[in-house]
Amino acid sequence: MVYVKRIVLDVLKPHQPNALEFSQTIASVGADYRVHLIVLEVDENTETIQIEVTGNTIDFEAVQSVINDLGGSLHSIDEVEVQSEPDSD
Amino acid sequence: MVYVKRIVLDVLKPHQPNALEFSQTIASVGADYRVHLIVLEVDENTETIQIEVTGNTIDFEAVQSVINDLGGSLHSIDEVEVQSEPDSD
Amino acid sequence: MVYVKRIVLDVLKPHQPNALEFSQTIASVGADYRVHLIVLEVDENTETIQIEVTGNTIDFEAVQSVINDLGGSLHSIDEVEVQSEPDSD
Amino acid sequence: MVYVKRIVLDVLKPHQPNALEFSQTIASVGADYRVHLIVLEVDENTETIQIEVTGNTIDFEAVQSVINDLGGSLHSIDEVEVQSEPDSD
Amino acid sequence: MVYVKRIVLDVLKPHQPNALEFSQTIASVGADYRVHLIVLEVDENTETIQIEVTGNTIDFEAVQSVINDLGGSLHSIDEVEVQSEPDSD
Amino acid sequence: MVYVKRIVLDVLKPHQPNALEFSQTIASVGADYRVHLIVLEVDENTETIQIEVTGNTIDFEAVQSVINDLGGSLHSIDEVEVQSEPDSD
Amino acid sequence: MVYVKRIVLDVLKPHQPNALEFSQTIASVGADYRVHLIVLEVDENTETIQIEVTGNTIDFEAVQSVINDLGGSLHSIDEVEVQSEPDSD
């Protein structure tokens, strides 16, 4: 099976919720997610952020869904790391 | 539960209290906080500083409240690292 | 015998399937492949990506065949690492 | 309690005492201080130096007082690292 | 005795055989060669590649001979690492 | 007691004695000195060199005296590292 | 005693013997020399090379003598590392 280990996303978000709440909500999607958020650019109503999520089995769709719920919009997937591993079943 | 492990803040502060007292007061908020303060720019009445707080469970609101008490103003959250971990309760 | 341990490929792909699905499908070719995909440039209908595949015995033809099946086109092989090892037979 | 672990200071000093004696005198303030002095700029009567003091419990006021005794003048505190630790009493 | 441990070669090659086959054939010269090939420049009929061969006792003449057999031409030896060791006889 | 652990010196020297003899003579001042000499600039009659001396208890005055004996002239002390340690007496 | 541990030399050599033979002959001077040769510039009849020799007790005069025997000319000593050690006699 192929597991997603790391994704780097380019996201546009409103100022609220702030960077802290944004990253906390994304991390809460998984049991072991580490989220590293960097604010790249701040505009009047929005900010462009880079979000790096690291984990053992990242659920990309759940991450994307949370980003939308928070008012963010996924601009692009910048990096992906996946690993093929024997199925744990 | 999601814990805040590291935050990087951009802050404007008056010259007094100085960088040393400023970082000491922020560190005193938590039992294991490490504070790394860098002076980025010095102006006539103020200085722009970058504050990096590292710890196991950073209380962002308490940090922010202390910055205000010291006469500082939080300009932006530049980086956040959070980690989802099984609840220790 | 000579084993392929790492290849770095320059590939042009349509926007769909996205970078995540693209890298997952390539990783599924082998039992231990790690795929690191970086999006280098995004154009109207296509994106240029760099794909680095790492593994113990990479099957280059199978990787290339999957890239074609996904609508991608291999522009160039940018790096190769191979290792001569005693035959395991 | 909050301990000062590292400070980086920007100091203007006369040519005498020289960089070696200057750093030795600062180090002698504490039982385990390591002092790394870099000469940044040499002018006719003065030199601008960067002093990094590392230790387990740096006494900033004692360091500052020695700098003054040596004829130096503290221009700015450039970096501070402090650590909150359980009180050793 | 002096053993060759690493050589970095600048080579001009036709497009076929491709970079993968080229590096595999060079690696097959020795029992433990690792070959790292980087494509530096692609022209209409040729490509300039850098080949780094690492091994315990590299046979440079055999490597050079294989490069010629593959239609490549050795432009220059860019780096060499050799090690004097007691003779194993 | 405060020990000198590392000094970086900027020195002007005549071409003879050469860089090798120069560094050997400086190293011979101490029982465990390591001397790293880099030639920075070569002029008609002189060369500017950077000398880094590392050791457990460097005797700066002895180093300076040897530099003078060799016809060199100490232009500046560029870096100093000193360490305060409990007295070994 | 003071031992030479590393020297970096700037040498002009004819194209023949080539970089490989050149470094092999230098390494053969000592029982444990490692020679790292980098070709810096290639001209019509000569090439400028950097030779780094690493060993426990490098005999500089023997190295220099071999360079001359090979038709090379030592332009400059760029770096020297020496170490003072208790005499092994």
XYZ file of C-alpha atoms in Angstrom:
623
model
C 0.000 0.000 0.000
C 1.144 3.554 -0.644
C 1.150 5.976 2.278
C 1.433 9.761 2.120
C 4.242 10.854 4.437
C 4.548 14.542 3.680
C 2.728 17.182 1.693
C 3.608 20.803 1.129
C 0.651 22.971 0.201
C 0.325 26.545 -0.965
C -2.832 28.020 0.520
C -4.608 31.389 0.509
C -6.460 32.126 3.718
C -8.340 35.033 5.310
C -6.641 36.651 8.334
C -9.065 34.837 10.643
C -8.725 32.156 11.872
C -5.085 33.080 12.463
C -2.056 30.968 11.587
C -2.079 29.257 14.944
C -5.701 28.143 14.870
C -5.354 27.186 11.225
C -2.443 24.837 11.861
C -4.041 23.420 15.008
C -7.220 22.509 13.168
C -5.282 20.799 10.390
C -3.175 18.856 12.883
C -6.312 17.669 14.651
C -7.268 15.719 11.506
C -4.732 12.970 12.294
C -3.423 11.235 15.354
C 0.242 12.027 14.662
C 0.248 14.950 12.237
C 2.919 17.575 12.602
C 2.028 20.823 10.892
C 4.581 23.469 10.066
C 2.972 26.655 8.826
C 4.926 29.560 7.366
C 3.308 32.870 6.465
C 4.756 33.828 3.088
C 2.897 37.023 2.271
C 0.332 39.204 4.000
C -2.168 41.225 1.970
C -5.059 43.419 3.058
C -7.652 40.690 3.435
C -5.715 37.492 2.909
C -2.410 35.819 3.559
C -0.521 33.271 1.530
C 0.765 30.440 3.658
C 2.819 27.337 3.124
C 1.612 24.339 5.069
C 3.782 21.274 5.475
C 2.032 18.266 6.978
C 4.143 15.310 8.109
C 2.736 12.043 9.376
C 2.726 8.318 8.827
C -0.493 8.036 6.864
C -1.736 11.470 5.869
C -5.330 11.659 4.661
C -5.029 14.327 1.988
C -8.754 14.639 1.341
C -9.473 15.237 5.006
C -6.731 17.891 5.115
C -8.115 19.585 2.038
C -11.633 19.497 3.414
C -10.549 21.169 6.655
C -8.683 23.872 4.748
C -11.909 24.681 2.880
C -13.961 24.645 6.089
C -11.562 27.237 7.525
C -12.161 29.533 4.566
C -8.843 28.702 2.927
C -8.323 27.805 -0.686
C -5.717 25.304 -1.842
C -3.690 26.983 -4.595
C -1.319 24.169 -5.336
C 0.334 21.027 -4.090
C 4.022 21.941 -4.090
C 5.606 18.733 -2.856
C 4.511 15.211 -2.088
C 6.370 12.338 -0.500
C 4.786 8.918 -0.615
C 6.116 5.520 0.368
C 5.114 2.102 -0.844
C 4.977 -0.333 2.060
C 3.720 -3.860 2.589
C 0.054 -3.732 3.571
C -0.389 -3.821 7.351
C -3.637 -5.839 7.122
C -4.824 16.701 21.399
C -2.865 19.280 19.436
C 0.104 20.918 21.159
C 1.951 24.039 20.051
C 5.668 23.223 19.906
C 7.130 26.319 18.354
C 6.004 29.796 17.344
C 7.920 32.539 15.606
C 6.510 36.000 16.194
C 7.278 39.393 14.730
C 6.910 42.000 17.455
C 7.389 45.767 17.790
C 8.569 46.827 21.217
C 9.760 50.007 22.949
C 13.470 50.089 23.893
C 12.554 49.404 27.517
C 12.259 46.747 28.848
C 15.326 45.646 26.907
C 15.678 42.474 24.870
C 16.952 40.509 27.813
C 14.115 41.380 30.190
C 11.620 40.932 27.389
C 12.718 37.387 26.631
C 13.005 36.492 30.313
C 9.455 37.575 31.006
C 8.119 35.566 28.075
C 10.073 32.474 29.144
C 8.647 32.761 32.644
C 5.173 32.042 31.237
C 5.943 28.323 30.903
C 7.831 25.728 32.851
C 10.078 24.689 29.948
C 9.962 27.534 27.436
C 13.092 28.393 25.538
C 13.012 31.880 24.064
C 15.333 32.995 21.308
C 15.059 36.699 20.639
C 16.744 38.428 17.703
C 16.742 42.204 17.278
C 15.982 42.815 13.609
C 15.822 46.589 13.409
C 16.321 49.463 15.799
C 14.456 52.733 15.318
C 14.353 55.879 17.410
C 11.677 54.777 19.870
C 11.078 51.175 18.992
C 12.744 47.998 17.872
C 11.465 45.176 15.706
C 12.240 41.809 17.183
C 11.743 38.209 16.197
C 10.775 35.965 19.076
C 10.957 32.208 18.741
C 9.363 30.294 21.605
C 9.998 26.530 21.835
C 8.347 24.252 24.369
C 6.251 21.154 24.752
C 2.887 22.808 25.225
C 3.108 26.504 24.480
C 0.196 28.633 25.666
C -0.015 31.162 22.857
C -2.587 33.387 24.533
C -0.471 33.707 27.648
C 2.561 34.586 25.529
C 0.588 37.182 23.623
C -0.805 38.659 26.819
C 2.690 39.056 28.302
C 3.938 40.735 25.117
C 1.143 43.294 25.461
C 1.834 43.802 29.171
C 5.455 44.616 28.271
C 4.319 47.318 25.853
C 4.978 45.208 22.778
C 2.632 44.725 19.883
C 2.371 41.465 17.956
C 2.709 42.295 14.262
C 2.409 38.825 12.868
C 2.729 35.137 13.503
C 5.472 34.083 11.084
C 5.721 30.379 11.787
C 3.845 27.792 13.789
C 4.641 24.168 14.524
C 1.958 22.050 16.123
C 1.788 18.340 16.807
C -1.189 16.099 17.224
C -0.594 13.640 20.054
C -2.725 11.171 21.971
C -4.310 12.961 24.902
C -2.280 12.508 28.090
C -5.388 12.485 30.317
C 24.231 -7.342 -11.037
C 23.554 -3.628 -11.343
C 20.604 -2.201 -9.442
C 18.980 1.194 -9.949
C 18.798 2.960 -6.581
C 17.602 6.412 -7.518
C 16.340 8.244 -10.562
C 15.410 11.869 -10.976
C 13.048 12.546 -13.847
C 11.751 15.687 -15.463
C 8.153 15.124 -16.498
C 5.382 17.168 -18.089
C 1.915 16.212 -16.874
C -1.655 17.485 -17.240
C -3.209 19.013 -14.092
C -5.208 15.828 -13.554
C -4.397 13.413 -12.002
C -2.935 15.794 -9.422
C 0.550 15.616 -7.920
C -0.620 13.422 -5.085
C -2.306 10.771 -7.227
C 0.585 10.906 -9.679
C 3.192 10.132 -7.037
C 1.007 7.482 -5.389
C 0.564 5.607 -8.653
C 4.301 5.665 -9.350
C 5.105 4.450 -5.824
C 2.666 1.569 -6.238
C 4.925 0.128 -8.967
C 7.411 -1.179 -6.404
C 7.258 -2.728 -2.954
C 9.568 -0.160 -1.342
C 9.577 2.873 -3.626
C 9.715 6.291 -2.076
C 8.567 9.020 -4.424
C 9.356 12.677 -3.872
C 7.506 14.894 -6.294
C 8.152 18.621 -6.634
C 6.028 20.872 -8.812
C 8.477 23.115 -10.658
C 6.199 25.148 -12.915
C 2.478 25.421 -13.492
C 1.122 26.408 -16.900
C -2.429 26.703 -18.186
C -2.929 23.060 -19.095
C 0.180 21.349 -17.832
C 2.710 21.322 -15.031
C 6.384 20.477 -15.043
C 7.315 18.208 -12.202
C 10.466 16.641 -10.892
C 10.044 13.085 -9.692
C 12.685 11.403 -7.589
C 12.186 7.689 -7.085
C 14.315 5.909 -4.469
C 14.305 2.183 -3.885
C 16.479 -0.888 -3.751
C 15.786 -2.217 -7.235
C 13.893 0.338 -9.271
C 12.280 -0.926 -12.464
C 12.735 2.072 -14.724
C 10.627 0.732 -17.585
C 7.692 0.097 -15.286
C 8.012 3.632 -13.879
C 8.138 5.109 -17.371
C 5.163 3.074 -18.474
C 3.060 4.298 -15.543
C 4.018 7.913 -16.264
C 2.716 7.476 -19.808
C -0.470 5.785 -18.606
C -1.126 8.821 -16.388
C -0.870 11.153 -19.382
C 2.603 12.347 -18.461
C 5.533 12.611 -20.806
C 9.106 11.963 -19.713
C 11.184 14.952 -20.816
C 14.524 13.833 -19.513
C 16.387 11.657 -17.076
C 18.246 14.188 -14.912
C 20.081 11.925 -12.512
C 20.701 8.221 -12.088
C 22.338 6.300 -9.286
C 23.137 2.650 -9.848
C 25.068 0.170 -7.769
C 26.881 -2.950 -8.816
C 26.268 -5.725 -6.297
C 26.929 -9.455 -6.165
C 24.004 -11.276 -7.756
C 21.474 -12.416 -5.130
C 20.624 -15.636 -7.089
C 13.343 30.188 37.148
C 14.550 31.703 33.909
C 18.240 31.346 33.070
C 20.183 33.263 30.439
C 22.020 30.747 28.268
C 23.439 32.898 25.509
C 23.752 36.572 24.663
C 25.156 38.223 21.580
C 26.287 41.787 22.124
C 27.453 44.537 19.811
C 30.157 46.532 21.563
C 32.446 49.447 20.711
C 35.824 49.245 22.385
C 39.137 51.116 22.312
C 42.074 49.197 20.778
C 43.451 48.526 24.263
C 42.830 46.206 26.034
C 43.010 44.023 22.914
C 40.452 41.448 21.840
C 42.159 38.687 23.745
C 42.277 40.475 27.100
C 38.763 41.771 26.563
C 37.298 38.300 26.086
C 39.351 36.839 28.918
C 38.095 39.442 31.376
C 34.467 38.823 30.362
C 34.897 35.061 30.686
C 36.332 35.472 34.164
C 32.938 36.810 35.336
C 31.467 33.295 35.426
C 32.628 29.829 36.327
C 31.727 28.273 32.971
C 31.426 31.138 30.492
C 32.603 30.609 26.962
C 33.279 33.850 25.126
C 33.538 34.064 21.362
C 34.691 37.465 20.212
C 34.749 38.547 16.572
C 36.258 41.833 15.434
C 33.796 43.290 12.940
C 35.357 46.626 12.068
C 38.525 48.464 12.968
C 38.606 52.264 13.035
C 41.330 54.687 14.015
C 40.676 54.703 17.753
C 38.035 52.049 18.237
C 36.877 48.684 17.053
C 33.396 47.241 16.774
C 33.211 43.746 18.161
C 30.584 41.085 18.503
C 30.705 39.196 21.769
C 28.823 35.952 22.221
C 28.717 34.675 25.789
C 27.476 31.125 26.403
C 26.960 29.615 29.837
C 24.434 27.942 32.078
C 23.414 30.957 34.111
C 24.834 34.121 32.598
C 24.762 37.211 34.801
C 24.071 39.906 32.232
C 24.568 42.816 34.584
C 27.986 41.569 35.645
C 28.969 41.138 31.978
C 27.777 44.637 31.140
C 29.606 46.092 34.115
C 32.897 44.471 33.056
C 32.480 45.768 29.509
C 32.169 49.286 30.911
C 35.165 48.807 33.222
C 37.240 47.843 30.171
C 36.306 51.082 28.411
C 33.800 49.432 26.104
C 30.302 50.617 25.407
C 27.398 48.257 24.804
C 25.699 49.356 21.589
C 23.002 46.752 21.444
C 21.843 43.347 22.537
C 21.539 41.450 19.241
C 20.385 38.059 20.450
C 19.244 36.481 23.687
C 18.484 32.876 24.542
C 16.800 32.157 27.850
C 15.360 28.975 29.281
C 12.708 28.477 31.891
C 13.689 25.669 34.261
C 12.385 24.350 37.557
C 14.072 26.273 40.367
C 17.141 24.439 41.692
C 16.563 25.667 45.281
C 49.606 0.249 -3.300
C 47.514 3.178 -4.506
C 43.818 2.584 -5.103
C 41.414 4.828 -7.008
C 38.400 5.512 -4.801
C 36.489 8.099 -6.776
C 36.635 9.735 -10.173
C 34.492 12.492 -11.606
C 34.425 12.565 -15.388
C 33.029 15.004 -17.913
C 31.686 13.043 -20.856
C 29.894 13.822 -24.121
C 27.483 11.100 -25.202
C 24.851 10.563 -27.911
C 21.225 10.451 -26.700
C 21.226 6.665 -27.047
C 22.012 4.657 -24.981
C 20.174 6.823 -22.452
C 21.541 7.976 -19.097
C 20.202 4.931 -17.317
C 21.763 2.351 -19.614
C 24.965 4.359 -19.720
C 25.390 4.357 -15.951
C 24.362 0.711 -15.650
C 26.989 -0.386 -18.163
C 29.711 1.583 -16.369
C 28.689 0.148 -12.989
C 28.860 -3.370 -14.404
C 32.634 -2.942 -14.881
C 33.283 -3.455 -11.157
C 31.894 -5.595 -8.390
C 31.062 -2.664 -6.099
C 30.944 0.423 -8.286
C 28.389 3.072 -7.510
C 27.723 5.381 -10.432
C 26.051 8.751 -10.056
C 25.256 10.302 -13.401
C 24.001 13.857 -13.815
C 22.859 15.254 -17.151
C 24.382 18.735 -17.373
C 23.317 19.872 -20.826
C 21.197 18.476 -23.616
C 21.882 19.404 -27.242
C 20.296 18.201 -30.479
C 22.408 15.098 -30.948
C 24.429 14.863 -27.783
C 24.324 15.433 -24.065
C 27.042 16.456 -21.656
C 27.039 14.331 -18.558
C 28.988 14.197 -15.340
C 29.786 10.699 -14.162
C 30.992 10.050 -10.646
C 32.233 6.535 -10.011
C 32.860 5.445 -6.422
C 34.378 2.135 -5.430
C 37.175 0.504 -3.517
C 39.503 -0.183 -6.412
C 38.272 1.552 -9.547
C 39.832 0.399 -12.816
C 39.981 3.674 -14.709
C 41.050 2.163 -18.026
C 38.164 -0.276 -17.997
C 35.751 2.582 -17.244
C 37.202 4.672 -20.050
C 37.028 1.754 -22.465
C 33.344 1.171 -21.699
C 32.573 4.864 -22.199
C 34.118 4.657 -25.663
C 32.243 1.438 -26.466
C 28.983 3.245 -25.629
C 29.795 6.006 -28.122
C 30.807 8.468 -25.422
C 33.896 10.600 -25.430
C 35.790 11.492 -22.273
C 36.266 15.269 -22.252
C 38.115 15.616 -19.006
C 38.882 14.111 -15.649
C 37.468 16.663 -13.209
C 38.289 15.083 -9.884
C 40.267 12.121 -8.618
C 40.553 10.629 -5.158
C 43.215 8.015 -4.551
C 44.395 6.353 -1.389
C 47.714 4.774 -0.592
C 47.197 1.567 1.373
C 49.407 -1.320 2.437
C 49.453 -3.919 -0.366
C 46.873 -6.652 0.239
C 49.104 -9.377 -1.325
C 40.859 30.252 35.333
C 40.301 31.444 31.786
C 41.914 29.438 28.997
C 42.376 30.499 25.376
C 40.980 27.768 23.143
C 41.161 29.318 19.705
C 42.555 32.433 18.072
C 42.303 33.602 14.503
C 45.025 35.998 13.469
C 45.602 38.118 10.393
C 49.315 38.208 9.668
C 51.590 39.709 7.004
C 54.668 37.603 6.305
C 57.544 37.572 3.839
C 57.527 34.709 1.301
C 60.239 32.934 3.310
C 59.870 30.983 5.519
C 57.024 29.488 3.504
C 53.531 28.730 4.782
C 54.485 25.231 5.810
C 57.496 26.203 7.929
C 55.568 29.128 9.348
C 52.725 26.966 10.622
C 55.098 24.271 11.873
C 57.049 26.753 13.951
C 53.875 28.177 15.493
C 52.558 24.696 16.297
C 55.830 23.831 18.015
C 55.067 26.468 20.667
C 52.551 24.182 22.389
C 52.210 20.508 23.119
C 48.815 20.127 21.430
C 48.422 23.090 19.089
C 46.709 22.583 15.796
C 47.516 25.296 13.267
C 45.422 25.910 10.183
C 47.045 28.412 7.862
C 45.308 29.852 4.815
C 47.096 32.072 2.309
C 44.688 34.912 1.565
C 46.682 37.109 -0.763
C 50.104 36.972 -2.386
C 51.972 40.182 -3.216
C 55.436 40.763 -4.632
C 57.348 40.544 -1.365
C 54.758 39.518 1.169
C 51.709 37.392 1.688
C 48.691 37.917 3.883
C 47.794 34.827 5.813
C 45.105 33.807 8.248
C 46.330 31.652 11.084
C 43.909 29.733 13.273
C 45.468 28.167 16.346
C 43.409 25.649 18.336
C 44.504 24.110 21.618
C 43.535 23.595 25.208
C 45.599 26.378 26.740
C 47.031 28.609 24.034
C 49.823 30.939 25.112
C 49.054 33.973 22.971
C 52.214 35.880 23.852
C 54.405 32.961 22.862
C 52.534 32.644 19.555
C 52.917 36.354 18.874
C 56.606 36.246 19.740
C 57.243 33.391 17.292
C 55.378 35.233 14.532
C 57.714 38.188 15.032
C 60.796 35.940 15.102
C 59.732 34.552 11.713
C 59.581 38.051 10.230
C 55.809 38.212 10.344
C 53.742 41.070 11.648
C 50.441 40.586 13.451
C 47.886 42.837 11.770
C 44.899 41.988 13.860
C 43.241 39.488 16.130
C 40.109 38.504 14.207
C 38.538 36.006 16.568
C 39.105 34.740 20.072
C 37.458 31.905 21.980
C 38.147 31.635 25.679
C 36.642 29.408 28.326
C 36.368 29.912 32.042
C 37.128 26.672 33.866
C 37.753 25.687 37.460
C 41.494 26.071 38.191
C 43.348 22.782 37.718
C 45.815 23.549 40.552
C 56.963 16.977 17.324
C 54.925 18.763 14.682
C 53.260 16.667 12.008
C 51.796 17.875 8.721
C 48.245 16.552 8.440
C 46.942 18.301 5.347
C 48.273 20.514 2.587
C 46.439 22.176 -0.262
C 48.634 23.019 -3.218
C 48.067 24.999 -6.393
C 49.990 23.337 -9.205
C 50.453 23.877 -12.945
C 50.948 20.660 -14.865
C 51.199 19.547 -18.505
C 48.262 17.481 -19.807
C 50.383 14.325 -19.519
C 50.631 12.515 -17.173
C 46.881 12.947 -16.690
C 45.126 13.834 -13.441
C 44.739 10.214 -12.461
C 48.401 9.252 -12.862
C 49.442 12.509 -11.239
C 47.443 11.873 -8.087
C 48.435 8.209 -7.951
C 52.130 9.058 -8.069
C 51.760 11.633 -5.297
C 49.808 9.188 -3.126
C 52.518 6.580 -3.582
C 54.936 8.832 -1.655
C 53.351 7.881 1.683
C 51.879 4.785 3.247
C 48.522 6.393 4.063
C 48.218 9.457 1.859
C 44.843 10.358 0.464
C 45.050 12.641 -2.544
C 42.107 14.650 -3.791
C 42.857 16.338 -7.087
C 40.542 18.876 -8.712
C 41.140 20.258 -12.191
C 40.491 23.991 -11.927
C 41.329 25.227 -15.418
C 42.401 23.649 -18.684
C 44.567 25.589 -21.153
C 46.133 24.562 -24.455
C 49.260 22.962 -23.036
C 48.723 22.992 -19.310
C 46.128 22.616 -16.623
C 45.864 24.246 -13.216
C 45.057 21.749 -10.527
C 44.397 21.861 -6.818
C 45.928 18.994 -4.899
C 44.878 18.235 -1.349
C 47.032 15.662 0.425
C 45.792 14.252 3.742
C 47.803 11.909 5.938
C 49.180 11.421 9.401
C 52.734 12.561 8.719
C 52.985 14.146 5.300
C 56.508 14.598 3.927
C 56.109 17.897 2.094
C 59.525 17.832 0.444
C 58.923 14.383 -0.995
C 55.549 15.525 -2.339
C 57.097 18.599 -3.895
C 59.890 16.567 -5.432
C 57.425 14.157 -7.069
C 55.410 17.061 -8.473
C 58.569 18.359 -10.128
C 59.492 14.916 -11.453
C 56.063 14.734 -13.106
C 56.695 18.026 -14.927
C 54.457 20.012 -12.583
C 55.323 23.290 -10.970
C 54.163 24.254 -7.492
C 52.571 27.701 -7.734
C 51.595 28.148 -4.136
C 50.800 26.507 -0.861
C 47.184 27.484 -0.239
C 46.488 25.790 3.057
C 48.437 23.911 5.694
C 47.254 22.027 8.752
C 49.859 20.913 11.250
C 49.528 19.348 14.672
C 51.912 19.359 17.577
C 51.997 15.949 19.230
C 54.173 14.260 21.821
C 57.130 12.626 20.049
C 56.466 8.955 19.285
C 60.144 7.953 19.823
